[in-house]
Amino acid sequence: PWLQGSVANRAQAVADAWGGEVRGQGLCGEWSTTEPPVGVSQTTTTMLKTTAWPLVVTTTFASSDLPSFAPLKGISYSALPCTVKSCGTEGLASEDLMQEGYSMQWGPQGRNDLAVMKSLGANTVRLYHSLGLGIDKDHGAFLDHAESLGLNVMPGFHTENAHEQQECPNFDCYYSWKEATLNAFKNGFKKDGEWHPAVSTLIILNEPDYVEHTPQCTPSGPWCRVKAAISAFDGILAAEKEAGVPAGRVKLSITWSFAIKKSIDGQVEGPGIFGFQDVVAALGNPAIVNYQPRTSQMELQSAYLSRWVHSLNTQSPWEFVDQQISKEYSRFGHIPWFIGEYGAQDQDAGKIQADLESMLTKANSPGATFVGTAFFQFQTAYWKSGSALNYGLFSLGNREFGRTGTLCDKVTPKCRQWPIHCLSTKLNWLHGDTADRAKAVAAAWGANYEEMVNSTSFCDADDEAHFAPGEGEGPVDVIVETTTTQPKPRTTRAPLAPGELPPLKPLRGIAYGALPCIEHDCGGHGRPSEDMVQSAYSLQWGAHGRDDLNTMVKLGASAVRLYHSLGLGVDSDHGAFLDRAQEIGLNVMPGYHTEMANEPDLCPGFDCYETWKNSTLEGFRHGFKKSNEWHPSVAMLVLLNEPDFFEMQPKCIPKMSSWCRVKAVLSALDGVLAAEEEAGIKEKDRVRLTVTWSFAMKTSVDGKVTGPGTYGFQDMHAIVDDPSLADYKPRMPLAKIKSAFNNRWVHGLNTAAPWSFVDEKINQEYQWSPIPWFIGEYGGMGQPKNIIEADLVAMDQTAQTLESFLGAAFFQFQVTYWKGGQEMNFGLFSLGESVLGTSTELCDRLTAHDQCRTWDVHCLSERLPFLHPEEVGLRAAGVAAAWGGEVPTGHGFCGSDVAIIVSNEEGERRLASDSTHIEFTVSNPDMDVNSIRQKLKSASFSSAIVAAVSSSLGQSSAIQGTVSVSDLKVVEVEGAEGSKGPGMALPTWGAPVIGALGGALVLACIGALLLSRRGRKARAARDLHAQPKRNDDVAEVPKDLESAGDASEAVAGSHQV
């Protein structure tokens, strides 16, 4: 612990290099010598710190023919032999691929799938239903063949047992998983009293987070998934103990989905990683899920420390997954992690190869906790059909090798034999080189692709006829690839006549919530009004000011999406915003103030009818109405933003109930329609209506749909058909509500996930046509320019060819300094120091009277220096490239010499690193620190600094642009008397140094005005905005600063800088 960071991982580095493991009888348990991981109870911690407990002892070594666990180059294997959807009328074949009945597929006497994997460069095969299906037949032959080839095996348990009441009553899976493990030992998983040498990792559960959406999980919540996980883990350890089987080298894992969820203890929220923390929390305190371990809690913790591997399944690009997991993973210490399914849906061969190579590089790096991936998957899943056809490495051909044995298990409705077909690399339903999946894997893993495809496992030229979607023994859903015949997006927006508005489809929107404050929490001044449409913000969005709306049009946008435009009680004009949008051809999507739904006096019992009706009527009085119609620029009303979060509000009782969100939505819709009728609005159908749901995984109010965002789509259909599901009685005739829904509704969701993932989850299974859908917030979080551009182009193409998809709104226009933290990742533009003007007073009904104030309007910049690497900061350029626009310069934008504002999570505001930092140490002053602070903050001192620098450097190329001074900070620093005592932050007084350092375009000016009083020093720091051009410009500042006026008193007798 006295070594810092990964320097302390010495033993692990040796073990990694020599293929060993840090493990043994004499090693202390890690929790006995360090602080406990997050989630471990203090009671448990105390016990662990006072009790030395050994880790599980390794009594045997792996076969010399088997590879080490890392780097993992795996292939998922669930190659059912049927070639039609649902395996035709015969029912599914058994999903336990390890049983001897499948040996004609994986064995040397048949197609030899395991040898094909080895020839692709794989070192591991991952399976799913190898334990728990009650098959009392040999599995050892599979393991023997894998061992002979040098393939590690990762068998999986039958996860579906977890939500079978007779198997896992109340999600207690202890006995079921224990029995499954003991049965496996009898059928080949045990060899010479130990786990079979080929077994490297047991996949205890696959995506158990989905059990919380089953009817058995009542009340719905994370307890179901976590209890199933911890009890199954417990059962496996008990089975090993009962059978006398040591752990050996066998790892344990659970593969979680990549859905964004919160861990059961609330400590972690994120895709997949929520499950990692679930395990830690439950081991620290099993009572969190009302579970009492049958083995000891300490044995579970010991097995976690010595054997656990975290894992997740994902279809997202590797760089996105790496970023999402790596930023939080340090909390899990040395525990490794891997990707259990890397799907690479719709990725071209080059991208697949690059991702796999990058994963290998990371897995091979010193001290890495990431160990690799399992590619998903070996063979096209004909039996699943639909989007599942996008994933296989191989299709099937006509030639038969023979037939399987009789395949049966406890859930198979009909026992039968199945033909084994030859393999083919042809995936003709995939476009372009996205079909070259096997070739990409072989290239990444250093295998000989041509040698592989020429093996006897593959179809000959005479067997080229292969099964494709729609062929075979029965019906198959044809997968529609929307990228094969799609037109390229327009290079520019179609020209519009004055006042003409573009069509809403394809939607190219930008979310706009650009509050003018430049510090976290607005610097404690109170938040300005979030109603951006009000006239007080015109210096931001108007032509006479920064002209944000026109900037959006120049980027190529066709719409602006807003959030709090109605409902905040702002008694001022909103028509000017709408007029400006119409003038430049920009559709407007105003939003209601969603938070009203949580206020008891505004939406009692989540009945928002009156509030939404009154807010709409108020909007009509302030510019949203024009000639008895909605203003022409209004294209869509966003009634609520992510109302699914209402179920966590105190007034939603019982908590997590879906009635809260649906009642708020239906009553709000009812109120808006009533307001339109009362105001005599004509041509209402032109204006669309929507709610944007979160991308969380939830179940619809009628229980029919579980999915990210789509639960809300189904919610709407359910409550419009039957309002009683929302415990609501509409005031408007139900027929009018249904008519508005059928003619005007658009489903919407917000997401930070990559488009390929969203496309798969929504478009491939969309069932709500002819009502279309759109993305209300596409975040593009952490994505480089090329990915943002590619995603937006793909969305645009899909919108132009797929009737049900409108497009997306990019999130968002400007960096949200007031939120700070991760929210800094989303803006297209940052703000610069230059101030263009000042708003008028910004107020609404939520603003405290003493917080109504004006705000400076800063210039915009496309530079986002706080995002790394540099490509991630080119967000505006990515949007412009996708939409055929350009990133504006000039009016409203900062010059290249203007410093960019950065605000961190702690609320500290600073300038980006392209300005100069000057630091003074002041000692032996003749006045107190407060007096020094006042002197150094004086305008005369700033002027003196600027004059000294300008005079000294003169026409030197070291200065680019205007020299100015800002951001003075004065702090007291502990130190000794004089210039040589401890605590001196700067060198002792001597010659000043002004120079350009390291070619980094930073002018380093370090001077010391040596002063000290009773061991304390006052330090003044200022940022000097000057950009050096070369790194060889060095100059001295004049030694006489007496011209600094009053500031000379602070300088005392020292006259050098």
PDB file of N, CA and C in Angstrom, residues 256-321:
ATOM      1  N   TRP A 256     -23.822  -9.354 -17.458  1.00  0.00           N
ATOM      2  CA  TRP A 256     -24.943  -8.412 -17.337  1.00  0.00           C
ATOM      3  C   TRP A 256     -25.223  -7.768 -18.688  1.00  0.00           C
ATOM      4  N   SER A 257     -26.428  -7.253 -18.829  1.00  0.00           N
ATOM      5  CA  SER A 257     -26.752  -6.528 -20.056  1.00  0.00           C
ATOM      6  C   SER A 257     -26.073  -5.164 -20.030  1.00  0.00           C
ATOM      7  N   PHE A 258     -26.075  -4.475 -21.162  1.00  0.00           N
ATOM      8  CA  PHE A 258     -25.472  -3.141 -21.259  1.00  0.00           C
ATOM      9  C   PHE A 258     -26.512  -2.046 -21.049  1.00  0.00           C
ATOM     10  N   ALA A 259     -27.651  -2.424 -20.460  1.00  0.00           N
ATOM     11  CA  ALA A 259     -28.666  -1.422 -20.132  1.00  0.00           C
ATOM     12  C   ALA A 259     -28.140  -0.488 -19.049  1.00  0.00           C
ATOM     13  N   ILE A 260     -28.624   0.737 -19.046  1.00  0.00           N
ATOM     14  CA  ILE A 260     -28.225   1.716 -18.028  1.00  0.00           C
ATOM     15  C   ILE A 260     -29.145   1.551 -16.826  1.00  0.00           C
ATOM     16  N   LYS A 261     -28.582   1.062 -15.734  1.00  0.00           N
ATOM     17  CA  LYS A 261     -29.340   0.840 -14.505  1.00  0.00           C
ATOM     18  C   LYS A 261     -28.523   1.316 -13.312  1.00  0.00           C
ATOM     19  N   LYS A 262     -29.178   1.353 -12.183  1.00  0.00           N
ATOM     20  CA  LYS A 262     -28.503   1.725 -10.939  1.00  0.00           C
ATOM     21  C   LYS A 262     -28.324   0.468 -10.101  1.00  0.00           C
ATOM     22  N   SER A 263     -27.153   0.353  -9.474  1.00  0.00           N
ATOM     23  CA  SER A 263     -26.891  -0.799  -8.612  1.00  0.00           C
ATOM     24  C   SER A 263     -27.846  -0.805  -7.430  1.00  0.00           C
ATOM     25  N   ILE A 264     -27.998  -1.960  -6.818  1.00  0.00           N
ATOM     26  CA  ILE A 264     -28.994  -2.117  -5.758  1.00  0.00           C
ATOM     27  C   ILE A 264     -28.714  -1.214  -4.566  1.00  0.00           C
ATOM     28  N   ASP A 265     -27.438  -0.879  -4.343  1.00  0.00           N
ATOM     29  CA  ASP A 265     -27.103   0.000  -3.229  1.00  0.00           C
ATOM     30  C   ASP A 265     -27.051   1.472  -3.631  1.00  0.00           C
ATOM     31  N   GLY A 266     -27.346   1.762  -4.910  1.00  0.00           N
ATOM     32  CA  GLY A 266     -27.362   3.146  -5.370  1.00  0.00           C
ATOM     33  C   GLY A 266     -26.002   3.761  -5.586  1.00  0.00           C
ATOM     34  N   GLN A 267     -24.924   2.965  -5.441  1.00  0.00           N
ATOM     35  CA  GLN A 267     -23.574   3.511  -5.521  1.00  0.00           C
ATOM     36  C   GLN A 267     -23.121   3.747  -6.961  1.00  0.00           C
ATOM     37  N   VAL A 268     -23.634   2.967  -7.892  1.00  0.00           N
ATOM     38  CA  VAL A 268     -23.159   3.019  -9.277  1.00  0.00           C
ATOM     39  C   VAL A 268     -24.351   3.039 -10.217  1.00  0.00           C
ATOM     40  N   GLU A 269     -24.260   3.884 -11.234  1.00  0.00           N
ATOM     41  CA  GLU A 269     -25.265   3.883 -12.293  1.00  0.00           C
ATOM     42  C   GLU A 269     -24.548   3.891 -13.630  1.00  0.00           C
ATOM     43  N   GLY A 270     -24.854   2.927 -14.465  1.00  0.00           N
ATOM     44  CA  GLY A 270     -24.201   2.870 -15.762  1.00  0.00           C
ATOM     45  C   GLY A 270     -24.479   1.558 -16.454  1.00  0.00           C
ATOM     46  N   PRO A 271     -24.147   1.468 -17.745  1.00  0.00           N
ATOM     47  CA  PRO A 271     -24.421   0.251 -18.508  1.00  0.00           C
ATOM     48  C   PRO A 271     -23.527  -0.898 -18.067  1.00  0.00           C
ATOM     49  N   GLY A 272     -24.139  -2.015 -17.666  1.00  0.00           N
ATOM     50  CA  GLY A 272     -23.391  -3.198 -17.266  1.00  0.00           C
ATOM     51  C   GLY A 272     -22.745  -3.097 -15.911  1.00  0.00           C
ATOM     52  N   ILE A 273     -22.104  -1.991 -15.644  1.00  0.00           N
ATOM     53  CA  ILE A 273     -21.321  -1.851 -14.415  1.00  0.00           C
ATOM     54  C   ILE A 273     -22.203  -1.821 -13.170  1.00  0.00           C
ATOM     55  N   PHE A 274     -23.504  -1.547 -13.345  1.00  0.00           N
ATOM     56  CA  PHE A 274     -24.426  -1.634 -12.217  1.00  0.00           C
ATOM     57  C   PHE A 274     -24.393  -3.033 -11.616  1.00  0.00           C
ATOM     58  N   GLY A 275     -24.291  -4.050 -12.491  1.00  0.00           N
ATOM     59  CA  GLY A 275     -24.265  -5.435 -12.016  1.00  0.00           C
ATOM     60  C   GLY A 275     -22.978  -5.781 -11.303  1.00  0.00           C
ATOM     61  N   PHE A 276     -21.874  -5.171 -11.726  1.00  0.00           N
ATOM     62  CA  PHE A 276     -20.609  -5.408 -11.040  1.00  0.00           C
ATOM     63  C   PHE A 276     -20.745  -4.980  -9.573  1.00  0.00           C
ATOM     64  N   GLN A 277     -21.338  -3.795  -9.393  1.00  0.00           N
ATOM     65  CA  GLN A 277     -21.512  -3.285  -8.029  1.00  0.00           C
ATOM     66  C   GLN A 277     -22.572  -4.080  -7.268  1.00  0.00           C
ATOM     67  N   ASP A 278     -23.588  -4.579  -7.968  1.00  0.00           N
ATOM     68  CA  ASP A 278     -24.587  -5.442  -7.318  1.00  0.00           C
ATOM     69  C   ASP A 278     -23.918  -6.586  -6.568  1.00  0.00           C
ATOM     70  N   VAL A 279     -22.955  -7.234  -7.226  1.00  0.00           N
ATOM     71  CA  VAL A 279     -22.286  -8.381  -6.629  1.00  0.00           C
ATOM     72  C   VAL A 279     -21.520  -7.958  -5.379  1.00  0.00           C
ATOM     73  N   VAL A 280     -20.786  -6.858  -5.476  1.00  0.00           N
ATOM     74  CA  VAL A 280     -20.016  -6.370  -4.326  1.00  0.00           C
ATOM     75  C   VAL A 280     -20.945  -6.029  -3.165  1.00  0.00           C
ATOM     76  N   ALA A 281     -22.057  -5.338  -3.471  1.00  0.00           N
ATOM     77  CA  ALA A 281     -22.989  -4.928  -2.419  1.00  0.00           C
ATOM     78  C   ALA A 281     -23.607  -6.137  -1.729  1.00  0.00           C
ATOM     79  N   ALA A 282     -24.016  -7.134  -2.506  1.00  0.00           N
ATOM     80  CA  ALA A 282     -24.665  -8.304  -1.928  1.00  0.00           C
ATOM     81  C   ALA A 282     -23.700  -9.161  -1.118  1.00  0.00           C
ATOM     82  N   LEU A 283     -22.448  -9.223  -1.534  1.00  0.00           N
ATOM     83  CA  LEU A 283     -21.458  -9.974  -0.757  1.00  0.00           C
ATOM     84  C   LEU A 283     -21.158  -9.276   0.559  1.00  0.00           C
ATOM     85  N   GLY A 284     -21.156  -7.958   0.533  1.00  0.00           N
ATOM     86  CA  GLY A 284     -20.906  -7.218   1.760  1.00  0.00           C
ATOM     87  C   GLY A 284     -22.075  -7.284   2.723  1.00  0.00           C
ATOM     88  N   ASN A 285     -23.290  -7.376   2.162  1.00  0.00           N
ATOM     89  CA  ASN A 285     -24.482  -7.386   3.012  1.00  0.00           C
ATOM     90  C   ASN A 285     -25.591  -8.169   2.322  1.00  0.00           C
ATOM     91  N   PRO A 286     -25.594  -9.507   2.451  1.00  0.00           N
ATOM     92  CA  PRO A 286     -26.634 -10.316   1.787  1.00  0.00           C
ATOM     93  C   PRO A 286     -28.042  -9.939   2.202  1.00  0.00           C
ATOM     94  N   ALA A 287     -28.180  -9.309   3.361  1.00  0.00           N
ATOM     95  CA  ALA A 287     -29.509  -8.914   3.828  1.00  0.00           C
ATOM     96  C   ALA A 287     -30.132  -7.853   2.929  1.00  0.00           C
ATOM     97  N   ILE A 288     -29.318  -7.238   2.088  1.00  0.00           N
ATOM     98  CA  ILE A 288     -29.845  -6.210   1.189  1.00  0.00           C
ATOM     99  C   ILE A 288     -30.886  -6.804   0.247  1.00  0.00           C
ATOM    100  N   VAL A 289     -30.810  -8.136   0.033  1.00  0.00           N
ATOM    101  CA  VAL A 289     -31.823  -8.825  -0.773  1.00  0.00           C
ATOM    102  C   VAL A 289     -32.531  -9.895   0.065  1.00  0.00           C
ATOM    103  N   ASN A 290     -32.454  -9.752   1.374  1.00  0.00           N
ATOM    104  CA  ASN A 290     -33.132 -10.685   2.290  1.00  0.00           C
ATOM    105  C   ASN A 290     -32.667 -12.115   2.053  1.00  0.00           C
ATOM    106  N   TYR A 291     -31.346 -12.276   1.931  1.00  0.00           N
ATOM    107  CA  TYR A 291     -30.790 -13.615   1.691  1.00  0.00           C
ATOM    108  C   TYR A 291     -29.788 -13.973   2.782  1.00  0.00           C
ATOM    109  N   GLN A 292     -29.892 -15.213   3.272  1.00  0.00           N
ATOM    110  CA  GLN A 292     -28.950 -15.729   4.260  1.00  0.00           C
ATOM    111  C   GLN A 292     -28.132 -16.829   3.602  1.00  0.00           C
ATOM    112  N   PRO A 293     -26.828 -16.603   3.338  1.00  0.00           N
ATOM    113  CA  PRO A 293     -26.018 -17.623   2.669  1.00  0.00           C
ATOM    114  C   PRO A 293     -25.993 -18.939   3.439  1.00  0.00           C
ATOM    115  N   ARG A 294     -26.057 -20.079   2.687  1.00  0.00           N
ATOM    116  CA  ARG A 294     -25.942 -21.391   3.316  1.00  0.00           C
ATOM    117  C   ARG A 294     -24.476 -21.717   3.575  1.00  0.00           C
ATOM    118  N   THR A 295     -23.576 -21.378   2.634  1.00  0.00           N
ATOM    119  CA  THR A 295     -22.156 -21.417   2.969  1.00  0.00           C
ATOM    120  C   THR A 295     -21.885 -20.134   3.738  1.00  0.00           C
ATOM    121  N   SER A 296     -20.704 -19.950   4.252  1.00  0.00           N
ATOM    122  CA  SER A 296     -20.465 -18.750   5.036  1.00  0.00           C
ATOM    123  C   SER A 296     -20.273 -17.542   4.132  1.00  0.00           C
ATOM    124  N   GLN A 297     -20.606 -16.388   4.662  1.00  0.00           N
ATOM    125  CA  GLN A 297     -20.419 -15.156   3.919  1.00  0.00           C
ATOM    126  C   GLN A 297     -18.943 -14.952   3.569  1.00  0.00           C
ATOM    127  N   MET A 298     -18.076 -15.381   4.479  1.00  0.00           N
ATOM    128  CA  MET A 298     -16.657 -15.225   4.230  1.00  0.00           C
ATOM    129  C   MET A 298     -16.184 -16.089   3.060  1.00  0.00           C
ATOM    130  N   GLU A 299     -16.757 -17.306   2.931  1.00  0.00           N
ATOM    131  CA  GLU A 299     -16.400 -18.152   1.806  1.00  0.00           C
ATOM    132  C   GLU A 299     -16.818 -17.509   0.480  1.00  0.00           C
ATOM    133  N   LEU A 300     -17.975 -16.878   0.486  1.00  0.00           N
ATOM    134  CA  LEU A 300     -18.427 -16.176  -0.720  1.00  0.00           C
ATOM    135  C   LEU A 300     -17.475 -15.038  -1.061  1.00  0.00           C
ATOM    136  N   GLN A 301     -17.078 -14.276  -0.055  1.00  0.00           N
ATOM    137  CA  GLN A 301     -16.169 -13.159  -0.285  1.00  0.00           C
ATOM    138  C   GLN A 301     -14.807 -13.652  -0.759  1.00  0.00           C
ATOM    139  N   SER A 302     -14.343 -14.746  -0.170  1.00  0.00           N
ATOM    140  CA  SER A 302     -13.057 -15.304  -0.570  1.00  0.00           C
ATOM    141  C   SER A 302     -13.098 -15.757  -2.027  1.00  0.00           C
ATOM    142  N   ALA A 303     -14.193 -16.417  -2.419  1.00  0.00           N
ATOM    143  CA  ALA A 303     -14.328 -16.869  -3.804  1.00  0.00           C
ATOM    144  C   ALA A 303     -14.393 -15.678  -4.758  1.00  0.00           C
ATOM    145  N   TYR A 304     -15.039 -14.598  -4.310  1.00  0.00           N
ATOM    146  CA  TYR A 304     -15.089 -13.390  -5.148  1.00  0.00           C
ATOM    147  C   TYR A 304     -13.684 -12.832  -5.383  1.00  0.00           C
ATOM    148  N   LEU A 305     -12.918 -12.714  -4.328  1.00  0.00           N
ATOM    149  CA  LEU A 305     -11.586 -12.122  -4.448  1.00  0.00           C
ATOM    150  C   LEU A 305     -10.634 -12.974  -5.281  1.00  0.00           C
ATOM    151  N   SER A 306     -10.777 -14.294  -5.195  1.00  0.00           N
ATOM    152  CA  SER A 306      -9.816 -15.162  -5.865  1.00  0.00           C
ATOM    153  C   SER A 306     -10.292 -15.694  -7.206  1.00  0.00           C
ATOM    154  N   ARG A 307     -11.616 -15.664  -7.457  1.00  0.00           N
ATOM    155  CA  ARG A 307     -12.126 -16.351  -8.642  1.00  0.00           C
ATOM    156  C   ARG A 307     -13.025 -15.496  -9.530  1.00  0.00           C
ATOM    157  N   TRP A 308     -13.456 -14.340  -9.060  1.00  0.00           N
ATOM    158  CA  TRP A 308     -14.517 -13.627  -9.789  1.00  0.00           C
ATOM    159  C   TRP A 308     -13.970 -12.871 -11.005  1.00  0.00           C
ATOM    160  N   VAL A 309     -14.803 -12.833 -12.044  1.00  0.00           N
ATOM    161  CA  VAL A 309     -14.540 -12.022 -13.235  1.00  0.00           C
ATOM    162  C   VAL A 309     -15.845 -11.324 -13.579  1.00  0.00           C
ATOM    163  N   HIS A 310     -15.842 -10.009 -13.606  1.00  0.00           N
ATOM    164  CA  HIS A 310     -17.033  -9.273 -14.026  1.00  0.00           C
ATOM    165  C   HIS A 310     -17.184  -9.364 -15.547  1.00  0.00           C
ATOM    166  N   SER A 311     -18.414  -9.301 -16.028  1.00  0.00           N
ATOM    167  CA  SER A 311     -18.601  -9.330 -17.479  1.00  0.00           C
ATOM    168  C   SER A 311     -19.935  -8.715 -17.885  1.00  0.00           C
ATOM    169  N   LEU A 312     -20.030  -8.376 -19.151  1.00  0.00           N
ATOM    170  CA  LEU A 312     -21.241  -7.768 -19.713  1.00  0.00           C
ATOM    171  C   LEU A 312     -21.353  -8.150 -21.176  1.00  0.00           C
ATOM    172  N   ASN A 313     -22.572  -8.052 -21.702  1.00  0.00           N
ATOM    173  CA  ASN A 313     -22.842  -8.262 -23.117  1.00  0.00           C
ATOM    174  C   ASN A 313     -23.156  -6.922 -23.769  1.00  0.00           C
ATOM    175  N   THR A 314     -22.711  -6.724 -24.986  1.00  0.00           N
ATOM    176  CA  THR A 314     -22.976  -5.441 -25.639  1.00  0.00           C
ATOM    177  C   THR A 314     -22.912  -5.562 -27.152  1.00  0.00           C
ATOM    178  N   GLN A 315     -23.680  -4.705 -27.815  1.00  0.00           N
ATOM    179  CA  GLN A 315     -23.593  -4.564 -29.265  1.00  0.00           C
ATOM    180  C   GLN A 315     -22.946  -3.228 -29.629  1.00  0.00           C
ATOM    181  N   SER A 316     -22.506  -2.483 -28.644  1.00  0.00           N
ATOM    182  CA  SER A 316     -21.948  -1.147 -28.871  1.00  0.00           C
ATOM    183  C   SER A 316     -20.492  -1.223 -29.325  1.00  0.00           C
ATOM    184  N   PRO A 317     -20.010  -0.191 -30.015  1.00  0.00           N
ATOM    185  CA  PRO A 317     -18.601  -0.165 -30.425  1.00  0.00           C
ATOM    186  C   PRO A 317     -17.672  -0.200 -29.209  1.00  0.00           C
ATOM    187  N   TRP A 318     -16.505  -0.779 -29.405  1.00  0.00           N
ATOM    188  CA  TRP A 318     -15.567  -0.991 -28.306  1.00  0.00           C
ATOM    189  C   TRP A 318     -15.163   0.299 -27.624  1.00  0.00           C
ATOM    190  N   GLU A 319     -14.876   1.358 -28.388  1.00  0.00           N
ATOM    191  CA  GLU A 319     -14.385   2.575 -27.735  1.00  0.00           C
ATOM    192  C   GLU A 319     -15.429   3.154 -26.789  1.00  0.00           C
ATOM    193  N   PHE A 320     -16.717   2.998 -27.135  1.00  0.00           N
ATOM    194  CA  PHE A 320     -17.783   3.477 -26.265  1.00  0.00           C
ATOM    195  C   PHE A 320     -17.850   2.630 -24.993  1.00  0.00           C
ATOM    196  N   VAL A 321     -17.765   1.309 -25.161  1.00  0.00           N
ATOM    197  CA  VAL A 321     -17.815   0.417 -24.003  1.00  0.00           C
ATOM    198  C   VAL A 321     -16.622   0.673 -23.087  1.00  0.00           C
TER     199      VAL A 321
END
